[in-house]
C-alpha positions as semicolon CSV with decimal commas, in nm:
position;residue;x (nm);y (nm);z (nm)
1;X;0,000;0,000;0,000
2;X;0,130;0,343;-0,094
3;X;0,211;0,557;0,207
4;X;0,031;0,889;0,254
5;X;0,222;1,218;0,266
6;X;0,186;1,229;0,647
7;X;0,313;0,872;0,683
8;X;0,617;0,948;0,468
9;X;0,681;1,263;0,669
10;X;0,664;1,066;0,996
11;X;0,902;0,807;0,854
12;X;1,154;1,069;0,745
13;X;1,141;1,234;1,088
14;X;1,191;0,898;1,258
15;X;1,491;0,817;1,039
16;X;1,637;1,161;1,109
17;X;1,597;1,112;1,483
18;X;1,753;0,765;1,476
19;X;2,049;0,901;1,278
20;X;2,096;1,178;1,534
21;X;2,080;0,923;1,816
22;X;2,353;0,712;1,653
23;X;2,569;1,021;1,599
24;X;2,513;1,141;1,954
25;X;2,601;0,800;2,092
26;X;2,943;0,820;1,931
27;X;3,007;1,155;2,099
28;X;2,941;1,031;2,451
29;X;3,229;0,788;2,493
30;X;3,129;0,446;2,621
31;X;2,753;0,402;2,636
32;X;2,490;0,135;2,576
33;X;2,434;0,208;2,207
34;X;2,805;0,205;2,128
35;X;2,839;-0,120;2,325
36;X;2,568;-0,295;2,123
37;X;2,702;-0,157;1,794
38;X;3,050;-0,282;1,874
39;X;2,966;-0,611;2,046
40;X;2,630;-0,734;1,916
41;X;2,434;-0,763;1,594
42;X;2,139;-0,552;1,711
43;X;2,042;-0,276;1,952
44;X;1,754;-0,358;2,191
45;X;1,460;-0,120;2,175
46;X;1,487;-0,042;2,547
47;X;1,841;0,086;2,482
48;X;1,738;0,307;2,190
49;X;1,448;0,464;2,382
50;X;1,690;0,584;2,651
51;X;1,835;0,817;2,388
52;X;1,502;0,929;2,236
53;X;1,318;1,251;2,299
54;X;0,943;1,239;2,357
55;X;0,897;1,357;1,999
56;X;1,119;1,074;1,874
57;X;0,904;0,822;2,062
58;X;0,592;0,968;1,903
59;X;0,736;0,927;1,553
60;X;0,842;0,574;1,641
61;X;0,491;0,487;1,758
62;X;0,333;0,639;1,447
63;X;0,557;0,422;1,230
64;X;0,480;0,096;1,410
65;X;0,275;-0,167;1,228
66;X;-0,095;-0,172;1,308
67;X;-0,063;-0,505;1,488
68;X;0,197;-0,363;1,727
69;X;-0,003;-0,045;1,786
70;X;-0,306;-0,262;1,867
71;X;-0,102;-0,469;2,113
72;X;0,030;-0,158;2,284
73;X;-0,326;-0,026;2,312
74;X;-0,447;-0,355;2,462
75;X;-0,163;-0,347;2,715
76;X;-0,258;0,005;2,821
77;X;-0,624;-0,098;2,847
78;X;-0,537;-0,391;3,075
79;X;-0,304;-0,173;3,283
80;X;-0,572;0,096;3,321
81;X;-0,834;-0,157;3,433
82;X;-0,594;-0,328;3,673
83;X;-0,457;-0,014;3,838
84;X;-0,808;0,130;3,874
85;X;-0,962;-0,201;3,988
86;X;-1,209;-0,211;3,698
87;X;-1,351;-0,529;3,551
88;X;-1,451;-0,350;3,231
89;X;-1,407;-0,016;3,055
90;X;-1,410;0,113;2,701
91;X;-1,090;0,004;2,529
92;X;-0,796;0,238;2,486
93;X;-0,739;0,243;2,110
94;X;-0,423;0,324;1,913
95;X;-0,587;0,652;1,813
96;X;-0,637;0,744;2,179
97;X;-0,270;0,678;2,253
98;X;-0,174;0,884;1,950
99;X;-0,393;1,169;2,077
100;X;-0,246;1,151;2,428
101;X;0,107;1,147;2,285
102;X;0,027;1,454;2,076
103;X;-0,119;1,659;2,362
104;X;0,157;1,558;2,604
105;X;0,431;1,635;2,353
106;X;0,288;1,981;2,280
107;X;0,284;2,071;2,649
108;X;0,625;1,916;2,708
109;X;0,768;2,135;2,431
110;X;0,599;2,442;2,577
111;X;0,761;2,378;2,916
112;X;1,100;2,311;2,755
113;X;1,082;2,647;2,574
114;X;0,975;2,839;2,885
115;X;0,633;2,924;2,747
116;X;0,350;3,033;2,975
117;X;0,188;2,693;3,006
118;X;-0,111;2,726;3,238
119;X;-0,311;2,907;2,968
120;X;-0,179;2,714;2,671
121;X;-0,428;2,557;2,432
122;X;-0,362;2,337;2,130
123;X;-0,539;2,500;1,838
124;X;-0,538;2,185;1,629
125;X;-0,581;1,941;1,909
126;X;-0,725;1,592;1,880
127;X;-1,082;1,496;1,962
128;X;-1,066;1,382;2,324
129;X;-1,425;1,264;2,356
130;X;-1,292;0,907;2,343
131;X;-1,076;0,981;2,649
132;X;-1,383;1,106;2,836
133;X;-1,578;0,796;2,735
134;X;-1,309;0,556;2,855
135;X;-1,305;0,740;3,188
136;X;-1,683;0,703;3,204
137;X;-1,725;1,080;3,244
138;X;-1,998;1,112;2,983
139;X;-2,146;1,431;3,128
140;X;-1,817;1,618;3,128
141;X;-1,773;1,879;2,857
142;X;-1,421;1,896;2,715
143;X;-1,288;2,185;2,513
144;X;-1,223;2,116;2,145
145;X;-0,888;2,292;2,188
146;X;-0,715;2,095;2,469
147;X;-0,568;2,282;2,763
148;X;-0,419;2,181;3,097
149;X;-0,740;2,018;3,221
150;X;-0,767;1,796;2,912
151;X;-0,399;1,707;2,943
152;X;-0,440;1,590;3,304
153;X;-0,747;1,380;3,224
154;X;-0,565;1,219;2,931
155;X;-0,269;1,122;3,148
156;X;-0,507;0,936;3,378
157;X;-0,536;0,664;3,112
158;X;-0,164;0,591;3,087
159;X;-0,025;0,656;3,437
160;X;-0,037;0,417;3,729
161;X;-0,326;0,514;3,955
162;X;-0,090;0,609;4,239
163;X;0,107;0,839;4,009
164;X;-0,208;1,003;3,877
165;X;-0,358;1,050;4,225
166;X;-0,036;1,213;4,344
167;X;-0,042;1,458;4,052
168;X;-0,415;1,530;4,086
169;X;-0,389;1,590;4,461
170;X;-0,092;1,822;4,414
171;X;-0,285;2,026;4,157
172;X;-0,595;2,043;4,378
173;X;-0,386;2,169;4,669
174;X;-0,211;2,423;4,448
175;X;-0,547;2,560;4,335
176;X;-0,680;2,566;4,693
177;X;-0,376;2,775;4,787
178;X;-0,446;2,996;4,487
179;X;-0,796;3,071;4,611
180;X;-0,640;3,218;4,925
181;X;-0,388;3,426;4,730
182;X;-0,606;3,568;4,451
183;X;-0,939;3,744;4,451
184;X;-1,235;3,541;4,317
185;X;-1,240;3,708;3,974
186;X;-0,869;3,650;3,917
187;X;-0,894;3,291;4,033
188;X;-1,191;3,232;3,805
189;X;-0,993;3,367;3,510
190;X;-0,702;3,137;3,594
191;X;-0,929;2,831;3,610
192;X;-1,099;2,928;3,283
193;X;-0,761;2,967;3,113
194;X;-0,674;2,614;3,223
195;X;-1,018;2,486;3,111
196;X;-1,098;2,377;3,468
197;X;-1,472;2,351;3,534
198;X;-1,609;2,477;3,867
199;X;-1,647;2,120;3,994
200;X;-1,295;2,017;3,881
201;X;-1,218;1,837;4,209
202;X;-1,500;1,594;4,135
203;X;-1,377;1,519;3,782
204;X;-1,013;1,485;3,881
């Protein structure tokens, strides 16, 4: 099957990133990649990923065969159900993982470039209604342009429950402190900029 323009673009970016990883490995003296190049016939994936950026991992995932993407999605579904003690839930699909990767990468890049992040929105963000449905939060309205609130909900599907609870509790406490530091109008504007609904503690 002929690859689409986007698929070819993803492939070129992946090849560029892998080339840079190999070049970087040679600059660092002795390291795992150089060891496997010199001593073995292949480089394990877990070794390569140690040298990848989050963007590189996204390109790698987008270039995986459908069967592997499906398996990864099934693994995340099972992990989500197990860590949240659920017997059933809507399945996490490859498209959902792709969407979560995209949103997370955009915010990660914003932080890395010292952007103001709390009010950041992704103008061409993915449709996150599937994330809401997997969480069983059918009555929750999500913005079509993901912000911080949509990012946090998305991470709930791929983090261990303990990790997610720690993050959610830290954010709730931070916002409680904010209510004591800012007047109500200012605090309301901050929450709106982050896409947080009034009852955000319930949804988180």
